[in-house]
Amino acid sequence: MENTEELKRQREYIERLKGTVIRLKDSLSRTPKCAVVTFGCQMNARDSEKLAGILKEAGFALDGTESDADLVIYNTCSVRDNANQKVYGHLGSLKPLKKKNPGLKIAMCGCMMQEQSVIDNISRNYGFVDLVFGTHNIFKFAELLYRMYEESAGQIIDIWESTDDQVEDLPVERKYSYKSGVNIMYGCNNFCTYCIVPYVRGRERSRDAKEIVREIEKLSEDGVIEVMLLGQNVNSYGKGLDEDIDFSDLLKEVEKIDGIKRIRFMTSHPKDLSDKLIDTIASSEKICRHIHLPLQSGSDRILKAMNRHYTKESYLGLVRKIREAIPDIAITTDIIIGFPGETKEDVDDTIDVINKVEYDNAFTFIYSKRTGTPAASMADQVSEEFASEQFNRVLDAVRECASKRNGMLIGRVEEALVESISDNDPSMVTGRLSNNSMVHFKGDKQLIGSIVQVRLHTAGGFYYIGDMV
Ligand code: SAH
Ligand code: SF4
Ligand code: F3S
């Protein structure tokens, strides 16, 4: 439910925080600096922009780093154990800084904070952390920050189990002027057996289409030309809303917004990808020629144990349909290696799918056991050695097909949205093609944020070199 009462409350706290910042400024003789450090996926990146929006409005400078900031915020991810370990590593290196400078404040939020074991660990072993909140009450950030500075001596921990509240219209500070993520839904209901996301992000909730459209219209007025619609399973958008609307209908609404030139979305679950959606993409001028379609495994037995609700054949059938309707589309994927019970033959099936689909790129992950998920208590966990052996086989297959695919556009003139000055050559800029490939070409920083025509003449590993026409 949209909660305007709460919005008002949080706006009041932002006003009060302005006083806090003035007080800090007086005692430091400079504007207090903060560093928002983000781990994990696009959802977290978008959440961090919301945190930054509130901090900026309150008067903080956003250009702090972990070593010089007065306030450090870790927005965490818990999808794999190494994500958790990384956060603890960063936290450990702040401890001596905090000893030297007791005025340094440390806040933690994001998916890890929804794990009870993490909260126990922080309250027991990381007493120097000042504020902890979770994924459901991120809209309370202004209030919690105010309490941390003005009311509390000890550690504040505020974690909610779930929420129905959607607090819209708090300030947001975007990382890029010309593109933006837009949440279209929160949470996940799929409970893939390996995955912690449904536990840390809660049940699936779609946002009202008119709220989404209103947000994108405002973004467009503010200079945004590309939006990325975000959800764990965008293909099930609309379930549970009063309005009878699905993801394909939503895309058509977004397409109507004048200033928006490009539409991307993430992530598509193969089980819910409809023919209607394929038609909508095929007939759209604005929806980009790229789909991220996580496979996870090519083995029917493993897919069943993962609770993915599709088979190798149905996945391949889906890819065939997509390629027939949209021949130049790039397809990327996620793959997990080393799921409990996985054998070499199962991995052969995964490699078979890789070879048949010819992915443009794939993110490959070694299975990580997440406490509380069904897969964590499956009996036949595989050895690290086996997993890393199989991982290398899969990686080789991915590299081979990605290099086959990259270069397919050579000779064509394509639209590129210029994103930055090229890392390797300051006389070049880097742009993104509709199919998500990068292209480098001669140009200057005036071009950043605009769409230009580029002739693609050579290809490197994962990019093209071209000339603006
Ligand atoms: N909602 C998206 C995925 C979000 S998580 C989807 O369903 O496709 C991003 C990726 O992390 C997943 O696609 C999966 O490949 C990987 N992942 C999730 N849980 C994992 C685990 N326990 N171990 C290893 N990889 C995992
Ligand atoms: Fe995790 Fe599956 Fe939900 Fe994706 S769809 S977030 S993999 S449970
Ligand atoms: Fe990580 Fe949370 Fe995203 S667990 S992948 S940051 S939803």
Short mmCIF file of C-alpha atoms and ligand atoms in Angstrom, two decimals:
data_model
loop_
_atom_site.label_atom_id
_atom_site.label_comp_id
_atom_site.label_asym_id
_atom_site.label_seq_id
_atom_site.Cartn_x
_atom_site.Cartn_y
_atom_site.Cartn_z
CA MET A 1 0.00 0.00 0.00
CA GLU A 2 1.19 3.48 -0.76
CA ASN A 3 1.67 5.28 2.52
CA THR A 4 1.47 9.08 2.29
CA GLU A 5 1.36 9.52 6.06
CA GLU A 6 4.75 7.86 6.36
CA LEU A 7 6.12 9.93 3.49
CA LYS A 8 5.22 13.08 5.41
CA ARG A 9 6.91 11.77 8.55
CA GLN A 10 10.12 10.93 6.70
CA ARG A 11 10.18 14.33 5.03
CA GLU A 12 9.98 15.90 8.47
CA TYR A 13 12.96 13.83 9.59
CA ILE A 14 14.93 15.02 6.56
CA GLU A 15 14.22 18.60 7.70
CA ARG A 16 15.43 17.78 11.20
CA LEU A 17 18.54 16.11 9.80
CA LYS A 18 19.46 19.38 8.14
CA GLY A 19 19.98 20.77 11.64
CA THR A 20 22.16 17.79 12.51
CA VAL A 21 24.32 18.40 9.46
CA ILE A 22 24.73 22.10 10.37
CA ARG A 23 25.86 21.08 13.84
CA LEU A 24 28.36 18.58 12.36
CA LYS A 25 29.59 21.22 9.95
CA ASP A 26 30.30 23.62 12.82
CA SER A 27 32.29 21.08 14.78
CA LEU A 28 34.24 19.77 11.77
CA SER A 29 34.68 23.17 10.08
CA ARG A 30 33.69 21.51 6.79
CA THR A 31 30.72 19.72 5.28
CA PRO A 32 30.43 16.18 6.65
CA LYS A 33 31.19 13.56 4.00
CA CYS A 34 29.56 10.21 3.54
CA ALA A 35 30.37 7.09 1.51
CA VAL A 36 27.60 4.77 0.36
CA VAL A 37 29.24 1.44 -0.50
CA THR A 38 27.04 -0.92 -2.53
CA PHE A 39 27.31 -4.69 -2.94
CA GLY A 40 25.06 -6.97 -5.01
CA CYS A 41 22.56 -6.43 -7.76
CA GLN A 42 20.76 -3.58 -9.54
CA MET A 43 18.10 -3.54 -6.82
CA ASN A 44 20.73 -2.62 -4.28
CA ALA A 45 22.24 -0.07 -6.63
CA ARG A 46 18.83 1.57 -6.91
CA ASP A 47 18.34 1.45 -3.13
CA SER A 48 21.70 3.15 -2.68
CA GLU A 49 20.52 5.98 -4.91
CA LYS A 50 17.60 6.41 -2.52
CA LEU A 51 19.95 6.54 0.48
CA ALA A 52 22.14 9.05 -1.35
CA GLY A 53 19.09 11.17 -2.19
CA ILE A 54 18.21 11.56 1.46
CA LEU A 55 21.82 12.22 2.48
CA LYS A 56 22.24 14.91 -0.15
CA GLU A 57 18.97 16.60 0.74
CA ALA A 58 20.01 16.65 4.41
CA GLY A 59 23.24 18.40 3.42
CA PHE A 60 25.91 15.70 3.47
CA ALA A 61 28.61 15.70 0.78
CA LEU A 62 28.43 12.45 -1.17
CA ASP A 63 32.04 12.26 -2.26
CA GLY A 64 33.49 10.52 0.79
CA THR A 65 35.49 7.31 0.64
CA GLU A 66 35.72 4.60 3.27
CA SER A 67 39.00 6.09 4.48
CA ASP A 68 37.95 9.75 4.77
CA ALA A 69 34.16 9.79 5.27
CA ASP A 70 32.38 10.84 8.48
CA LEU A 71 29.57 8.40 7.72
CA VAL A 72 30.03 5.06 5.94
CA ILE A 73 27.00 3.02 4.84
CA TYR A 74 27.32 -0.55 3.63
CA ASN A 75 24.40 -1.68 1.48
CA THR A 76 24.97 -5.43 1.54
CA CYS A 77 24.21 -8.55 -0.53
CA SER A 78 23.87 -12.11 0.75
CA VAL A 79 23.23 -14.10 -2.42
CA ARG A 80 26.49 -16.06 -2.03
CA ASP A 81 28.73 -16.55 0.97
CA ASN A 82 31.61 -14.65 -0.63
CA ALA A 83 29.35 -11.58 -0.79
CA ASN A 84 28.93 -11.78 3.00
CA GLN A 85 32.65 -12.34 3.56
CA LYS A 86 33.50 -9.30 1.47
CA VAL A 87 31.34 -7.08 3.69
CA TYR A 88 32.95 -8.39 6.87
CA GLY A 89 36.34 -7.68 5.29
CA HIS A 90 35.43 -4.05 4.66
CA LEU A 91 33.94 -3.71 8.11
CA GLY A 92 37.07 -5.10 9.74
CA SER A 93 39.22 -2.49 8.05
CA LEU A 94 37.02 0.32 9.42
CA LYS A 95 37.55 -0.73 13.03
CA PRO A 96 40.95 0.98 13.47
CA LEU A 97 39.62 4.12 11.75
CA LYS A 98 36.74 4.28 14.18
CA LYS A 99 39.18 3.93 17.09
CA LYS A 100 41.14 6.92 15.84
CA ASN A 101 38.03 8.93 15.06
CA PRO A 102 35.10 8.18 17.38
CA GLY A 103 33.00 10.69 15.40
CA LEU A 104 32.98 8.28 12.46
CA LYS A 105 29.54 6.71 12.10
CA ILE A 106 28.94 3.33 10.47
CA ALA A 107 25.59 2.10 9.15
CA MET A 108 24.69 -1.21 7.52
CA CYS A 109 21.64 -2.18 5.51
CA GLY A 110 20.56 -4.43 2.65
CA CYS A 111 19.95 -8.13 2.23
CA MET A 112 22.51 -9.48 4.70
CA MET A 113 20.77 -7.63 7.51
CA GLN A 114 17.68 -9.79 7.02
CA GLU A 115 19.66 -12.84 8.18
CA GLN A 116 19.36 -13.44 11.91
CA SER A 117 22.86 -14.94 12.10
CA VAL A 118 24.32 -11.74 10.67
CA ILE A 119 22.47 -9.57 13.16
CA ASP A 120 23.69 -11.79 16.03
CA ASN A 121 27.22 -11.50 14.75
CA ILE A 122 27.11 -7.71 14.39
CA SER A 123 25.58 -7.12 17.80
CA ARG A 124 28.05 -9.50 19.44
CA ASN A 125 31.28 -8.81 17.57
CA TYR A 126 30.92 -5.48 15.79
CA GLY A 127 29.83 -3.12 18.55
CA PHE A 128 31.40 -0.20 16.66
CA VAL A 129 28.61 -0.35 14.06
CA ASP A 130 26.15 2.44 14.94
CA LEU A 131 23.07 1.65 12.86
CA VAL A 132 21.61 -1.49 11.30
CA PHE A 133 18.43 -1.64 9.22
CA GLY A 134 17.02 -4.00 6.62
CA THR A 135 15.43 -4.15 3.20
CA HIS A 136 11.82 -3.58 4.34
CA ASN A 137 12.31 -0.32 6.24
CA ILE A 138 14.82 1.44 4.01
CA PHE A 139 12.27 4.26 3.65
CA LYS A 140 12.86 5.00 7.36
CA PHE A 141 16.50 5.89 6.69
CA ALA A 142 16.10 9.61 7.50
CA GLU A 143 14.43 8.84 10.83
CA LEU A 144 16.96 6.18 11.81
CA LEU A 145 19.88 8.42 10.90
CA TYR A 146 18.41 11.23 12.97
CA ARG A 147 18.00 8.93 15.94
CA MET A 148 21.55 7.66 15.51
CA TYR A 149 22.99 11.18 15.64
CA GLU A 150 20.67 12.83 18.12
CA GLU A 151 19.13 10.29 20.46
CA SER A 152 21.16 7.15 20.83
CA ALA A 153 24.42 6.27 22.50
CA GLY A 154 24.43 2.58 21.60
CA GLN A 155 23.90 0.48 18.51
CA ILE A 156 20.48 0.87 16.83
CA ILE A 157 19.12 -2.27 15.19
CA ASP A 158 15.81 -2.01 13.36
CA ILE A 159 14.88 -5.04 11.24
CA TRP A 160 11.40 -5.83 9.95
CA GLU A 161 10.16 -9.28 8.93
CA SER A 162 8.12 -7.89 6.05
CA THR A 163 6.08 -4.89 4.96
CA ASP A 164 3.14 -3.90 2.79
CA ASP A 165 4.11 -0.23 2.81
CA GLN A 166 5.42 1.45 -0.31
CA VAL A 167 6.67 4.93 0.45
CA GLU A 168 6.94 6.75 -2.87
CA ASP A 169 8.50 10.11 -3.70
CA LEU A 170 11.41 10.35 -1.29
CA PRO A 171 14.43 12.08 -2.85
CA VAL A 172 16.73 10.02 -5.09
CA GLU A 173 20.26 10.88 -6.21
CA ARG A 174 20.99 9.09 -9.50
CA LYS A 175 24.44 7.83 -10.36
CA TYR A 176 23.92 8.56 -14.08
CA SER A 177 22.11 11.62 -15.42
CA TYR A 178 20.85 9.90 -18.59
CA LYS A 179 19.78 6.45 -17.36
CA SER A 180 18.03 5.04 -14.35
CA GLY A 181 16.79 1.84 -12.78
CA VAL A 182 13.09 1.78 -11.85
CA ASN A 183 11.67 -0.75 -9.41
CA ILE A 184 8.52 -2.27 -10.83
CA MET A 185 8.21 -4.92 -8.14
CA TYR A 186 9.83 -5.96 -4.90
CA GLY A 187 10.58 -9.36 -3.39
CA CYS A 188 10.28 -12.81 -4.91
CA ASN A 189 7.85 -15.72 -4.59
CA ASN A 190 9.69 -18.35 -6.56
CA PHE A 191 11.73 -20.00 -3.84
CA CYS A 192 14.33 -21.57 -6.07
CA THR A 193 15.77 -24.03 -3.59
CA TYR A 194 19.30 -22.58 -3.58
CA CYS A 195 18.29 -18.94 -3.25
CA ILE A 196 18.13 -16.66 -0.24
CA VAL A 197 16.47 -13.71 -2.01
CA PRO A 198 12.84 -14.61 -1.11
CA TYR A 199 13.87 -14.75 2.56
CA VAL A 200 15.73 -11.44 2.61
CA ARG A 201 13.52 -9.46 0.23
CA GLY A 202 10.13 -10.86 1.23
CA ARG A 203 7.05 -11.69 -0.82
CA GLU A 204 6.57 -10.45 -4.36
CA ARG A 205 4.76 -7.09 -4.57
CA SER A 206 4.13 -5.19 -7.81
CA ARG A 207 4.02 -1.41 -7.84
CA ASP A 208 0.98 0.34 -9.31
CA ALA A 209 1.50 0.94 -13.02
CA LYS A 210 0.48 4.57 -12.71
CA GLU A 211 3.11 5.16 -10.00
CA ILE A 212 5.75 3.57 -12.24
CA VAL A 213 4.70 5.63 -15.24
CA ARG A 214 4.63 8.80 -13.15
CA GLU A 215 8.14 8.10 -11.88
CA ILE A 216 9.44 7.48 -15.40
CA GLU A 217 7.76 10.64 -16.73
CA LYS A 218 9.53 12.61 -14.03
CA LEU A 219 12.84 10.92 -14.84
CA SER A 220 12.34 11.78 -18.48
CA GLU A 221 11.69 15.44 -17.65
CA ASP A 222 14.94 15.30 -15.71
CA GLY A 223 16.95 14.12 -18.75
CA VAL A 224 16.77 10.34 -18.45
CA ILE A 225 16.53 8.60 -21.84
CA GLU A 226 17.07 4.96 -20.82
CA VAL A 227 15.24 3.07 -18.08
CA MET A 228 15.92 -0.39 -16.68
CA LEU A 229 12.76 -1.90 -15.18
CA LEU A 230 13.81 -3.92 -12.14
CA GLY A 231 12.32 -7.00 -10.51
CA GLN A 232 13.47 -10.50 -9.55
CA ASN A 233 10.95 -11.90 -12.02
CA VAL A 234 9.56 -9.08 -14.15
CA ASN A 235 7.52 -11.56 -16.19
CA SER A 236 5.13 -12.03 -13.30
CA TYR A 237 4.54 -8.27 -12.94
CA GLY A 238 0.94 -7.34 -12.12
CA LYS A 239 -0.02 -10.35 -10.00
CA GLY A 240 -1.93 -9.17 -6.94
CA LEU A 241 -2.71 -5.69 -8.30
CA ASP A 242 -6.34 -4.50 -8.51
CA GLU A 243 -5.72 -3.44 -12.07
CA ASP A 244 -5.70 -6.20 -14.71
CA ILE A 245 -2.24 -5.63 -16.16
CA ASP A 246 0.78 -7.75 -17.06
CA PHE A 247 4.41 -6.99 -17.84
CA SER A 248 3.80 -6.69 -21.54
CA ASP A 249 1.03 -4.10 -20.94
CA LEU A 250 3.35 -2.18 -18.62
CA LEU A 251 6.07 -2.10 -21.29
CA LYS A 252 3.58 -0.62 -23.75
CA GLU A 253 2.69 2.11 -21.24
CA VAL A 254 6.36 2.94 -20.71
CA GLU A 255 6.94 2.95 -24.46
CA LYS A 256 4.42 5.82 -24.77
CA ILE A 257 6.53 8.16 -22.63
CA ASP A 258 8.03 10.63 -25.08
CA GLY A 259 11.52 11.33 -23.81
CA ILE A 260 12.32 7.70 -23.09
CA LYS A 261 14.37 6.28 -25.97
CA ARG A 262 15.44 2.91 -24.57
CA ILE A 263 13.79 0.39 -22.29
CA ARG A 264 15.61 -2.49 -20.63
CA PHE A 265 14.42 -4.92 -17.97
CA MET A 266 15.81 -7.47 -15.56
CA THR A 267 15.28 -10.32 -14.72
CA SER A 268 13.12 -12.58 -16.88
CA HIS A 269 12.27 -15.94 -15.37
CA PRO A 270 11.97 -18.48 -18.23
CA LYS A 271 8.89 -20.10 -16.69
CA ASP A 272 6.77 -16.93 -17.04
CA LEU A 273 7.94 -15.52 -20.36
CA SER A 274 4.82 -15.26 -22.54
CA ASP A 275 4.34 -15.17 -26.31
CA LYS A 276 2.64 -11.84 -25.79
CA LEU A 277 5.84 -10.46 -24.27
CA ILE A 278 7.91 -11.75 -27.19
CA ASP A 279 5.53 -9.98 -29.60
CA THR A 280 5.72 -6.79 -27.58
CA ILE A 281 9.52 -6.79 -27.68
CA ALA A 282 9.59 -7.68 -31.37
CA SER A 283 7.26 -4.84 -32.38
CA SER A 284 8.80 -2.23 -30.09
CA GLU A 285 11.02 0.62 -31.25
CA LYS A 286 12.36 1.26 -27.77
CA ILE A 287 12.80 -2.08 -26.01
CA CYS A 288 16.45 -3.05 -26.30
CA ARG A 289 17.63 -6.13 -28.19
CA HIS A 290 18.86 -7.94 -25.12
CA ILE A 291 17.28 -10.44 -22.80
CA HIS A 292 18.81 -11.88 -19.65
CA LEU A 293 17.30 -15.33 -19.28
CA PRO A 294 18.84 -17.25 -16.37
CA LEU A 295 19.26 -20.94 -17.15
CA GLN A 296 20.88 -22.04 -13.85
CA SER A 297 21.24 -25.61 -15.16
CA GLY A 298 20.59 -27.56 -18.35
CA SER A 299 19.79 -30.80 -16.54
CA ASP A 300 16.11 -31.64 -16.02
CA ARG A 301 16.89 -33.49 -12.82
CA ILE A 302 18.77 -30.52 -11.35
CA LEU A 303 16.21 -27.98 -12.61
CA LYS A 304 13.54 -29.94 -10.79
CA ALA A 305 15.58 -30.03 -7.58
CA MET A 306 16.15 -26.28 -7.99
CA ASN A 307 12.37 -25.72 -8.29
CA ARG A 308 12.76 -23.79 -11.54
CA HIS A 309 9.57 -25.06 -13.27
CA TYR A 310 11.02 -25.57 -16.76
CA THR A 311 12.98 -28.26 -18.58
CA LYS A 312 15.96 -28.23 -20.90
CA GLU A 313 13.64 -28.73 -23.88
CA SER A 314 11.12 -26.08 -22.87
CA TYR A 315 13.96 -23.60 -22.29
CA LEU A 316 15.46 -24.35 -25.71
CA GLY A 317 11.98 -24.04 -27.27
CA LEU A 318 11.59 -20.63 -25.67
CA VAL A 319 14.96 -19.47 -27.00
CA ARG A 320 14.00 -20.70 -30.48
CA LYS A 321 10.78 -18.67 -30.35
CA ILE A 322 12.62 -15.55 -29.18
CA ARG A 323 15.27 -15.84 -31.89
CA GLU A 324 12.65 -16.39 -34.59
CA ALA A 325 10.68 -13.31 -33.56
CA ILE A 326 13.70 -11.09 -32.80
CA PRO A 327 16.68 -12.41 -34.81
CA ASP A 328 19.27 -9.86 -33.68
CA ILE A 329 18.55 -10.17 -29.95
CA ALA A 330 21.44 -10.88 -27.55
CA ILE A 331 20.74 -13.53 -24.94
CA THR A 332 22.69 -13.69 -21.67
CA THR A 333 22.27 -15.98 -18.70
CA ASP A 334 23.21 -17.06 -15.18
CA ILE A 335 24.50 -20.56 -14.44
CA ILE A 336 25.11 -22.31 -11.13
CA ILE A 337 27.67 -25.11 -10.95
CA GLY A 338 27.94 -27.57 -8.08
CA PHE A 339 24.31 -27.71 -6.92
CA PRO A 340 23.75 -30.66 -4.51
CA GLY A 341 23.71 -33.97 -6.37
CA GLU A 342 25.09 -32.52 -9.59
CA THR A 343 27.12 -34.98 -11.67
CA LYS A 344 29.39 -34.61 -14.65
CA GLU A 345 26.47 -35.74 -16.87
CA ASP A 346 24.27 -32.94 -15.52
CA VAL A 347 26.99 -30.44 -16.38
CA ASP A 348 27.20 -32.00 -19.87
CA ASP A 349 23.53 -31.03 -20.29
CA THR A 350 24.30 -27.47 -19.18
CA ILE A 351 27.14 -27.25 -21.69
CA ASP A 352 24.84 -28.66 -24.37
CA VAL A 353 22.38 -25.82 -23.75
CA ILE A 354 25.23 -23.27 -23.83
CA ASN A 355 26.31 -24.58 -27.22
CA LYS A 356 22.80 -24.68 -28.62
CA VAL A 357 21.73 -21.23 -27.41
CA GLU A 358 25.09 -19.57 -28.13
CA TYR A 359 24.83 -17.04 -25.34
CA ASP A 360 26.32 -13.61 -25.86
CA ASN A 361 27.54 -13.82 -22.30
CA ALA A 362 26.93 -15.83 -19.15
CA PHE A 363 27.56 -15.24 -15.47
CA THR A 364 28.77 -18.46 -13.91
CA PHE A 365 28.61 -19.08 -10.15
CA ILE A 366 29.81 -21.90 -7.97
CA TYR A 367 26.90 -23.00 -5.81
CA SER A 368 27.00 -21.42 -2.37
CA LYS A 369 25.13 -22.99 0.53
CA ARG A 370 22.70 -20.48 2.06
CA THR A 371 21.44 -21.30 5.54
CA GLY A 372 17.68 -21.71 5.67
CA THR A 373 17.21 -22.60 2.00
CA PRO A 374 16.00 -26.12 1.10
CA ALA A 375 19.16 -26.91 -0.88
CA ALA A 376 21.34 -26.26 2.17
CA SER A 377 19.96 -29.35 3.87
CA MET A 378 20.10 -31.62 0.82
CA ALA A 379 22.25 -34.63 1.59
CA ASP A 380 24.51 -34.84 -1.43
CA GLN A 381 26.50 -31.58 -1.34
CA VAL A 382 29.32 -31.79 -3.91
CA SER A 383 33.01 -31.30 -3.18
CA GLU A 384 34.73 -27.99 -3.84
CA GLU A 385 37.18 -29.78 -6.07
CA PHE A 386 34.44 -31.27 -8.26
CA ALA A 387 32.63 -27.94 -8.47
CA SER A 388 35.69 -26.00 -9.55
CA GLU A 389 36.60 -28.62 -12.16
CA GLN A 390 33.12 -28.44 -13.66
CA PHE A 391 33.11 -24.65 -13.36
CA ASN A 392 36.14 -24.49 -15.65
CA ARG A 393 34.47 -26.72 -18.22
CA VAL A 394 31.41 -24.48 -18.25
CA LEU A 395 33.52 -21.33 -18.43
CA ASP A 396 35.37 -22.65 -21.49
CA ALA A 397 32.06 -23.33 -23.25
CA VAL A 398 30.76 -19.85 -22.37
CA ARG A 399 33.93 -18.15 -23.62
CA GLU A 400 33.81 -20.03 -26.89
CA CYS A 401 30.23 -19.13 -27.74
CA ALA A 402 30.54 -15.54 -26.52
CA SER A 403 33.50 -14.94 -28.79
CA LYS A 404 31.56 -16.48 -31.68
CA ARG A 405 28.66 -14.10 -31.04
CA ASN A 406 30.68 -10.97 -30.47
CA GLY A 407 31.56 -9.58 -33.86
CA MET A 408 28.25 -10.53 -35.49
CA LEU A 409 27.39 -6.85 -35.92
CA ILE A 410 30.60 -5.90 -37.76
CA GLY A 411 29.83 -3.76 -40.79
CA ARG A 412 26.52 -2.52 -39.42
CA VAL A 413 25.57 0.97 -38.31
CA GLU A 414 24.02 0.82 -34.84
CA GLU A 415 22.74 3.29 -32.28
CA ALA A 416 24.97 3.71 -29.23
CA LEU A 417 24.15 5.53 -26.02
CA VAL A 418 27.41 7.21 -25.00
CA GLU A 419 28.17 6.46 -21.34
CA SER A 420 31.70 7.67 -20.62
CA ILE A 421 35.15 8.62 -21.85
CA SER A 422 36.95 5.41 -22.78
CA ASP A 423 39.12 4.00 -19.98
CA ASN A 424 42.08 3.31 -22.25
CA ASP A 425 42.06 6.30 -24.57
CA PRO A 426 40.88 9.80 -23.59
CA SER A 427 40.20 10.69 -27.23
CA MET A 428 37.57 7.93 -27.40
CA VAL A 429 34.17 7.47 -25.81
CA THR A 430 32.40 4.27 -24.77
CA GLY A 431 28.82 3.64 -25.74
CA ARG A 432 26.32 0.86 -25.22
CA LEU A 433 24.47 -0.77 -28.10
CA SER A 434 20.88 -1.87 -27.90
CA ASN A 435 22.11 -5.47 -27.49
CA ASN A 436 24.15 -4.38 -24.43
CA SER A 437 27.56 -4.72 -26.18
CA MET A 438 30.00 -1.88 -25.65
CA VAL A 439 31.56 0.12 -28.48
CA HIS A 440 34.56 2.47 -28.40
CA PHE A 441 34.89 5.29 -30.94
CA LYS A 442 36.42 8.75 -31.39
CA GLY A 443 34.48 11.42 -29.53
CA ASP A 444 34.48 13.78 -26.58
CA LYS A 445 32.65 14.21 -23.31
CA GLN A 446 29.94 16.40 -24.87
CA LEU A 447 28.53 13.18 -26.31
CA ILE A 448 27.92 11.54 -22.92
CA GLY A 449 24.22 10.86 -22.48
CA SER A 450 23.29 11.08 -26.14
CA ILE A 451 22.46 8.42 -28.69
CA VAL A 452 24.59 8.46 -31.85
CA GLN A 453 24.98 6.30 -34.96
CA VAL A 454 28.16 4.24 -35.04
CA ARG A 455 29.57 2.04 -37.79
CA LEU A 456 31.08 -1.05 -36.17
CA HIS A 457 34.29 -2.07 -37.88
CA THR A 458 36.21 -4.40 -35.54
CA ALA A 459 35.52 -6.51 -32.49
CA GLY A 460 37.62 -7.31 -29.42
CA GLY A 461 36.78 -9.74 -26.62
CA PHE A 462 33.49 -8.24 -25.44
CA TYR A 463 33.39 -4.96 -27.36
CA TYR A 464 33.45 -3.27 -30.75
CA ILE A 465 35.51 -0.48 -32.23
CA GLY A 466 33.68 1.87 -34.54
CA ASP A 467 33.31 5.33 -36.07
CA MET A 468 30.54 7.81 -35.53
CA VAL A 469 28.60 8.47 -38.73
N1 SAH B 1 15.87 -13.33 -9.83
C1 SAH B 1 16.91 -13.69 -10.67
C2 SAH B 1 18.22 -13.96 -9.97
C3 SAH B 1 18.67 -13.14 -8.84
S1 SAH B 1 20.12 -13.73 -8.02
C4 SAH B 1 16.52 -14.97 -11.40
O1 SAH B 1 15.74 -15.74 -10.94
O2 SAH B 1 17.09 -15.22 -12.41
C5 SAH B 1 21.31 -13.68 -9.34
C6 SAH B 1 21.94 -14.99 -9.64
O3 SAH B 1 22.69 -15.45 -8.54
C7 SAH B 1 20.99 -16.13 -9.92
O4 SAH B 1 20.50 -16.11 -11.23
C8 SAH B 1 21.82 -17.33 -9.66
O5 SAH B 1 22.50 -17.77 -10.81
C9 SAH B 1 22.83 -16.84 -8.64
N2 SAH B 1 22.59 -17.45 -7.31
C10 SAH B 1 21.53 -17.30 -6.53
N3 SAH B 1 21.66 -18.04 -5.41
C11 SAH B 1 22.86 -18.66 -5.49
C12 SAH B 1 23.57 -19.57 -4.65
N4 SAH B 1 23.07 -19.99 -3.50
N5 SAH B 1 24.80 -20.00 -5.07
C13 SAH B 1 25.31 -19.58 -6.24
N6 SAH B 1 24.68 -18.74 -7.07
C14 SAH B 1 23.47 -18.28 -6.71
FE1 SF4 B 2 16.13 -16.32 -6.36
FE2 SF4 B 2 14.68 -17.82 -7.95
FE3 SF4 B 2 13.65 -15.58 -6.93
FE4 SF4 B 2 15.54 -15.45 -8.78
S1 SF4 B 2 13.49 -16.31 -9.05
S2 SF4 B 2 15.45 -14.28 -6.89
S3 SF4 B 2 16.82 -17.20 -8.31
S4 SF4 B 2 14.24 -17.42 -5.80
FE1 F3S B 3 22.13 -9.69 -3.42
FE2 F3S B 3 19.92 -8.87 -2.36
FE3 F3S B 3 20.37 -8.45 -4.91
S1 F3S B 3 20.90 -10.79 -1.94
S2 F3S B 3 21.65 -10.16 -5.49
S3 F3S B 3 21.53 -7.60 -3.25
S4 F3S B 3 18.41 -8.86 -3.94
#
